Amino acid sequence: AQTVTQSQPEMSVQEAETVTLSCTYDTSENNYYLFWYKQPPSRQMILVIRQEAYKQQNATENRFSVNFQKAAKSFSLKISDSQLGDTAMYFCALSASGAGSYQLTFGKGTKLSVIP
Amino acid sequence: DGGITQSPKYLFRKEGQNVTLSCEQNLNHDAMYWYRQDPGQGLRLIYYSQIVNDFQKGDIAEGYSVSREKKESFPLTVTSAQKNPTAFYLCASSPDRGSGNTIYFGEGSWLTVV
């Protein structure tokens, strides 16, 4: 079974500062993908960033970047120049397929508050 | 605009009633999913469908049923057998059920038992 752990239930950051959200995972598959989703107060889940496990280069998307440490099974999200609109729940997710099966697992989320 | 539409946004159910949540997508995706979200629990998979007329149970399928008669539609029925149905329900889709595919979500439906 695969697992995703987000150890920070809540975090806060001052506007314009940088914050890092942690995520660790476990899987026995070699081919997998990692995602960060954002869920603002409207509750719609929005894809923030996606990382292929076979790529060593860390994914970036504007102010969002990841620190992917494959050996440590760590996938943290860094938000630079935090904005009030970044206030949301952030979910880390792992998808993997192998032996004819496919599984997508979400962490329990980190609630991020951006303070003016 | 392409996307996933869920309705209704808010639904109240009396004890012992069945209710159906609608999910429609115009993304031409083969795979569709239903997730349940409870506070502090993240997302849990109820059912998924990889193709029309086929669907599989997820981790918490008991008390729920689905159908997939059309590619664009994947309604979820919450039956009276579901003992604690009050939750936020998210419908999602992806091009197919491959691990590299991004899953796209609808805006969700709130179900409350009264």
Short mmCIF file of N, CA and C in Angstrom, two decimals, chain A residues 3-114:
data_model
loop_
_atom_site.label_atom_id
_atom_site.label_comp_id
_atom_site.label_asym_id
_atom_site.label_seq_id
_atom_site.Cartn_x
_atom_site.Cartn_y
_atom_site.Cartn_z
N THR A 3 1.42 5.39 0.78
CA THR A 3 0.97 6.37 1.76
C THR A 3 1.51 7.75 1.43
N VAL A 4 0.78 8.76 1.87
CA VAL A 4 1.20 10.15 1.73
C VAL A 4 0.99 10.83 3.08
N THR A 5 2.02 11.48 3.59
CA THR A 5 1.95 12.09 4.91
C THR A 5 2.28 13.57 4.83
N GLN A 6 1.37 14.38 5.31
CA GLN A 6 1.61 15.81 5.45
C GLN A 6 1.64 16.10 6.94
N SER A 7 2.78 16.44 7.45
CA SER A 7 2.98 16.52 8.89
C SER A 7 2.59 17.86 9.50
N GLN A 8 2.24 18.82 8.66
CA GLN A 8 1.90 20.16 9.16
C GLN A 8 0.40 20.42 8.92
N PRO A 9 -0.44 20.23 9.91
CA PRO A 9 -1.87 20.47 9.72
C PRO A 9 -2.19 21.92 9.37
N GLU A 10 -1.46 22.86 9.97
CA GLU A 10 -1.70 24.28 9.72
C GLU A 10 -0.38 25.03 9.67
N MET A 11 -0.34 26.04 8.80
CA MET A 11 0.81 26.93 8.73
C MET A 11 0.33 28.33 8.40
N SER A 12 1.17 29.31 8.73
CA SER A 12 0.86 30.68 8.36
C SER A 12 2.13 31.36 7.84
N VAL A 13 1.93 32.37 7.02
CA VAL A 13 3.06 33.09 6.43
C VAL A 13 2.65 34.54 6.21
N GLN A 14 3.58 35.44 6.36
CA GLN A 14 3.31 36.84 6.06
C GLN A 14 3.27 37.05 4.55
N GLU A 15 2.39 37.93 4.14
CA GLU A 15 2.31 38.29 2.72
C GLU A 15 3.69 38.69 2.22
N ALA A 16 4.02 38.22 1.01
CA ALA A 16 5.28 38.49 0.32
C ALA A 16 6.44 37.61 0.80
N GLU A 17 6.24 36.84 1.86
CA GLU A 17 7.28 35.95 2.33
C GLU A 17 7.19 34.60 1.62
N THR A 18 8.16 33.73 1.95
CA THR A 18 8.23 32.39 1.36
C THR A 18 7.87 31.34 2.40
N VAL A 19 7.15 30.33 1.98
CA VAL A 19 6.76 29.25 2.89
C VAL A 19 6.96 27.91 2.18
N THR A 20 7.29 26.89 2.98
CA THR A 20 7.48 25.55 2.44
C THR A 20 6.58 24.57 3.16
N LEU A 21 5.80 23.83 2.37
CA LEU A 21 4.91 22.80 2.90
C LEU A 21 5.55 21.44 2.68
N SER A 22 5.49 20.60 3.69
CA SER A 22 6.17 19.30 3.63
C SER A 22 5.23 18.17 3.21
N CYS A 23 5.83 17.19 2.55
CA CYS A 23 5.08 15.99 2.15
C CYS A 23 6.09 14.85 2.04
N THR A 24 5.79 13.75 2.67
CA THR A 24 6.57 12.54 2.47
C THR A 24 5.64 11.45 1.99
N TYR A 25 6.20 10.48 1.30
CA TYR A 25 5.36 9.44 0.70
C TYR A 25 6.09 8.12 0.75
N ASP A 26 5.35 7.08 0.47
CA ASP A 26 5.95 5.76 0.38
C ASP A 26 5.25 4.96 -0.70
N THR A 27 6.01 4.36 -1.57
CA THR A 27 5.49 3.50 -2.62
C THR A 27 6.54 2.51 -3.00
N SER A 28 6.12 1.35 -3.46
CA SER A 28 7.06 0.34 -3.92
C SER A 28 7.26 0.41 -5.43
N GLU A 29 6.53 1.29 -6.09
CA GLU A 29 6.64 1.41 -7.54
C GLU A 29 7.79 2.33 -7.92
N ASN A 30 8.35 2.06 -9.09
CA ASN A 30 9.43 2.91 -9.60
C ASN A 30 8.90 4.04 -10.47
N ASN A 31 7.73 3.82 -11.08
CA ASN A 31 7.14 4.81 -11.96
C ASN A 31 5.94 5.43 -11.27
N TYR A 32 6.06 6.67 -10.88
CA TYR A 32 4.95 7.32 -10.19
C TYR A 32 5.00 8.82 -10.43
N TYR A 33 3.93 9.48 -10.02
CA TYR A 33 3.80 10.92 -10.22
C TYR A 33 3.33 11.54 -8.91
N LEU A 34 3.76 12.76 -8.70
CA LEU A 34 3.40 13.49 -7.49
C LEU A 34 2.73 14.80 -7.85
N PHE A 35 1.76 15.19 -7.06
CA PHE A 35 0.99 16.39 -7.33
C PHE A 35 0.82 17.22 -6.05
N TRP A 36 0.67 18.50 -6.24
CA TRP A 36 0.15 19.38 -5.20
C TRP A 36 -1.13 20.01 -5.74
N TYR A 37 -2.19 19.87 -4.93
CA TYR A 37 -3.46 20.50 -5.25
C TYR A 37 -3.76 21.56 -4.19
N LYS A 38 -4.42 22.62 -4.63
CA LYS A 38 -4.85 23.71 -3.75
C LYS A 38 -6.37 23.69 -3.66
N GLN A 39 -6.89 23.82 -2.44
CA GLN A 39 -8.34 23.91 -2.25
C GLN A 39 -8.65 25.20 -1.49
N PRO A 40 -9.03 26.26 -2.20
CA PRO A 40 -9.36 27.53 -1.54
C PRO A 40 -10.70 27.41 -0.82
N PRO A 41 -11.12 28.45 -0.13
CA PRO A 41 -12.40 28.39 0.59
C PRO A 41 -13.59 28.01 -0.28
N SER A 42 -13.51 28.24 -1.58
CA SER A 42 -14.59 27.82 -2.48
C SER A 42 -14.70 26.29 -2.57
N ARG A 43 -13.67 25.59 -2.12
CA ARG A 43 -13.62 24.12 -2.04
C ARG A 43 -13.28 23.43 -3.35
N GLN A 44 -13.15 24.16 -4.46
CA GLN A 44 -12.76 23.47 -5.69
C GLN A 44 -11.28 23.13 -5.66
N MET A 45 -10.94 21.91 -6.02
CA MET A 45 -9.55 21.45 -6.04
C MET A 45 -8.89 21.92 -7.34
N ILE A 46 -7.74 22.56 -7.19
CA ILE A 46 -7.04 23.13 -8.34
C ILE A 46 -5.62 22.58 -8.36
N LEU A 47 -5.18 22.08 -9.50
CA LEU A 47 -3.82 21.57 -9.62
C LEU A 47 -2.83 22.73 -9.52
N VAL A 48 -1.83 22.57 -8.66
CA VAL A 48 -0.79 23.58 -8.50
C VAL A 48 0.44 23.19 -9.31
N ILE A 49 0.88 21.94 -9.13
CA ILE A 49 2.12 21.52 -9.76
C ILE A 49 2.18 19.99 -9.82
N ARG A 50 2.92 19.49 -10.78
CA ARG A 50 3.00 18.05 -11.05
C ARG A 50 4.46 17.68 -11.29
N GLN A 51 4.87 16.52 -10.74
CA GLN A 51 6.26 16.08 -10.87
C GLN A 51 6.29 14.62 -11.29
N GLU A 52 7.06 14.34 -12.34
CA GLU A 52 7.27 12.94 -12.72
C GLU A 52 8.45 12.40 -11.93
N ALA A 53 8.32 11.21 -11.38
CA ALA A 53 9.37 10.66 -10.52
C ALA A 53 10.66 10.39 -11.29
N TYR A 54 10.55 10.13 -12.59
CA TYR A 54 11.74 9.81 -13.36
C TYR A 54 12.55 11.05 -13.75
N LYS A 55 11.99 12.22 -13.50
CA LYS A 55 12.69 13.46 -13.81
C LYS A 55 13.41 13.97 -12.55
N GLN A 56 14.70 14.22 -12.69
CA GLN A 56 15.46 14.73 -11.56
C GLN A 56 15.22 16.22 -11.34
N GLN A 57 14.90 16.93 -12.41
CA GLN A 57 14.69 18.37 -12.30
C GLN A 57 13.41 18.66 -11.56
N ASN A 58 13.50 19.57 -10.61
CA ASN A 58 12.32 19.96 -9.83
C ASN A 58 11.37 20.79 -10.68
N ALA A 59 10.08 20.49 -10.57
CA ALA A 59 9.08 21.23 -11.32
C ALA A 59 8.88 22.63 -10.72
N THR A 60 8.60 23.57 -11.60
CA THR A 60 8.28 24.94 -11.16
C THR A 60 7.09 25.44 -11.94
N GLU A 61 6.32 26.29 -11.32
CA GLU A 61 5.15 26.90 -11.95
C GLU A 61 4.98 28.28 -11.33
N ASN A 62 5.57 29.26 -12.00
CA ASN A 62 5.52 30.64 -11.52
C ASN A 62 6.08 30.74 -10.11
N ARG A 63 5.28 31.11 -9.12
CA ARG A 63 5.78 31.29 -7.74
C ARG A 63 5.86 29.96 -6.97
N PHE A 64 5.42 28.89 -7.59
CA PHE A 64 5.38 27.59 -6.93
C PHE A 64 6.51 26.70 -7.47
N SER A 65 7.21 26.05 -6.55
CA SER A 65 8.25 25.11 -6.96
C SER A 65 8.28 23.97 -5.95
N VAL A 66 8.86 22.88 -6.37
CA VAL A 66 8.95 21.74 -5.49
C VAL A 66 10.41 21.39 -5.24
N ASN A 67 10.63 20.71 -4.10
CA ASN A 67 11.93 20.12 -3.80
C ASN A 67 11.69 18.62 -3.73
N PHE A 68 12.01 17.93 -4.81
CA PHE A 68 11.75 16.50 -4.93
C PHE A 68 13.02 15.75 -4.57
N GLN A 69 12.97 15.02 -3.47
CA GLN A 69 14.10 14.21 -3.01
C GLN A 69 13.66 12.75 -3.09
N LYS A 70 13.99 12.10 -4.21
CA LYS A 70 13.47 10.77 -4.46
C LYS A 70 13.96 9.74 -3.45
N ALA A 71 15.22 9.80 -3.11
CA ALA A 71 15.76 8.82 -2.18
C ALA A 71 15.12 8.96 -0.80
N ALA A 72 14.85 10.17 -0.42
CA ALA A 72 14.23 10.43 0.88
C ALA A 72 12.72 10.33 0.82
N LYS A 73 12.16 10.17 -0.37
CA LYS A 73 10.72 10.12 -0.58
C LYS A 73 10.05 11.36 0.01
N SER A 74 10.58 12.49 -0.40
CA SER A 74 10.10 13.77 0.08
C SER A 74 9.72 14.65 -1.10
N PHE A 75 8.64 15.41 -0.95
CA PHE A 75 8.11 16.22 -2.05
C PHE A 75 7.52 17.50 -1.45
N SER A 76 8.35 18.46 -1.15
CA SER A 76 7.88 19.68 -0.50
C SER A 76 7.52 20.75 -1.53
N LEU A 77 6.60 21.61 -1.16
CA LEU A 77 6.14 22.70 -2.02
C LEU A 77 6.59 24.03 -1.45
N LYS A 78 7.26 24.83 -2.26
CA LYS A 78 7.68 26.15 -1.85
C LYS A 78 6.85 27.20 -2.57
N ILE A 79 6.30 28.11 -1.79
CA ILE A 79 5.52 29.21 -2.35
C ILE A 79 6.30 30.50 -2.07
N SER A 80 6.71 31.15 -3.13
CA SER A 80 7.47 32.40 -3.01
C SER A 80 6.54 33.59 -3.14
N ASP A 81 6.94 34.72 -2.53
CA ASP A 81 6.14 35.94 -2.64
C ASP A 81 4.66 35.65 -2.35
N SER A 82 4.39 35.09 -1.19
CA SER A 82 3.03 34.66 -0.84
C SER A 82 2.02 35.78 -1.01
N GLN A 83 0.87 35.42 -1.55
CA GLN A 83 -0.22 36.37 -1.76
C GLN A 83 -1.45 35.93 -0.98
N LEU A 84 -2.33 36.88 -0.70
CA LEU A 84 -3.53 36.57 0.09
C LEU A 84 -4.35 35.47 -0.58
N GLY A 85 -4.33 35.42 -1.91
CA GLY A 85 -5.06 34.40 -2.63
C GLY A 85 -4.48 33.01 -2.50
N ASP A 86 -3.31 32.91 -1.88
CA ASP A 86 -2.73 31.59 -1.66
C ASP A 86 -3.32 30.92 -0.42
N THR A 87 -4.10 31.64 0.35
CA THR A 87 -4.76 31.05 1.52
C THR A 87 -5.67 29.92 1.06
N ALA A 88 -5.39 28.71 1.57
CA ALA A 88 -6.11 27.52 1.10
C ALA A 88 -5.62 26.29 1.84
N MET A 89 -6.33 25.19 1.62
CA MET A 89 -5.80 23.87 1.99
C MET A 89 -4.95 23.37 0.83
N TYR A 90 -3.83 22.77 1.17
CA TYR A 90 -2.94 22.22 0.14
C TYR A 90 -2.80 20.71 0.38
N PHE A 91 -3.06 19.96 -0.68
CA PHE A 91 -3.00 18.51 -0.61
C PHE A 91 -1.88 17.99 -1.49
N CYS A 92 -1.09 17.10 -0.92
CA CYS A 92 -0.08 16.37 -1.67
C CYS A 92 -0.71 15.05 -2.13
N ALA A 93 -0.41 14.62 -3.34
CA ALA A 93 -1.01 13.38 -3.86
C ALA A 93 0.03 12.59 -4.63
N LEU A 94 -0.12 11.27 -4.56
CA LEU A 94 0.79 10.34 -5.22
C LEU A 94 -0.02 9.41 -6.10
N SER A 95 0.37 9.27 -7.36
CA SER A 95 -0.29 8.28 -8.22
C SER A 95 0.76 7.32 -8.76
N ALA A 96 0.43 6.06 -8.74
CA ALA A 96 1.37 5.03 -9.18
C ALA A 96 0.58 3.88 -9.78
N SER A 97 1.17 3.24 -10.74
CA SER A 97 0.55 2.05 -11.33
C SER A 97 1.59 0.97 -11.44
N GLY A 98 1.12 -0.24 -11.25
CA GLY A 98 2.02 -1.36 -11.35
C GLY A 98 1.25 -2.66 -11.18
N ALA A 99 1.74 -3.72 -11.80
CA ALA A 99 1.10 -5.04 -11.70
C ALA A 99 -0.38 -4.96 -12.07
N GLY A 100 -0.70 -4.12 -13.05
CA GLY A 100 -2.07 -4.03 -13.53
C GLY A 100 -3.01 -3.20 -12.69
N SER A 101 -2.51 -2.60 -11.65
CA SER A 101 -3.39 -1.78 -10.80
C SER A 101 -2.91 -0.35 -10.79
N TYR A 102 -3.79 0.52 -10.36
CA TYR A 102 -3.48 1.94 -10.30
C TYR A 102 -4.03 2.48 -9.00
N GLN A 103 -3.29 3.38 -8.37
CA GLN A 103 -3.76 3.93 -7.11
C GLN A 103 -3.35 5.38 -7.01
N LEU A 104 -4.28 6.19 -6.57
CA LEU A 104 -4.04 7.61 -6.31
C LEU A 104 -4.35 7.85 -4.85
N THR A 105 -3.39 8.40 -4.12
CA THR A 105 -3.54 8.61 -2.69
C THR A 105 -3.27 10.07 -2.34
N PHE A 106 -4.17 10.65 -1.51
CA PHE A 106 -4.01 12.03 -1.06
C PHE A 106 -3.55 12.06 0.39
N GLY A 107 -2.76 13.07 0.73
CA GLY A 107 -2.48 13.36 2.12
C GLY A 107 -3.68 14.03 2.76
N LYS A 108 -3.58 14.30 4.07
CA LYS A 108 -4.70 14.89 4.79
C LYS A 108 -4.74 16.40 4.69
N GLY A 109 -3.74 16.99 4.11
CA GLY A 109 -3.78 18.41 3.83
C GLY A 109 -3.08 19.28 4.85
N THR A 110 -2.65 20.45 4.39
CA THR A 110 -2.08 21.50 5.23
C THR A 110 -2.86 22.78 4.97
N LYS A 111 -3.37 23.36 6.04
CA LYS A 111 -4.13 24.61 5.92
C LYS A 111 -3.15 25.79 6.00
N LEU A 112 -3.04 26.52 4.91
CA LEU A 112 -2.13 27.66 4.85
C LEU A 112 -2.91 28.97 4.94
N SER A 113 -2.47 29.81 5.85
CA SER A 113 -3.06 31.16 5.98
C SER A 113 -2.00 32.19 5.65
N VAL A 114 -2.31 33.08 4.72
CA VAL A 114 -1.41 34.18 4.38
C VAL A 114 -1.91 35.42 5.11
#
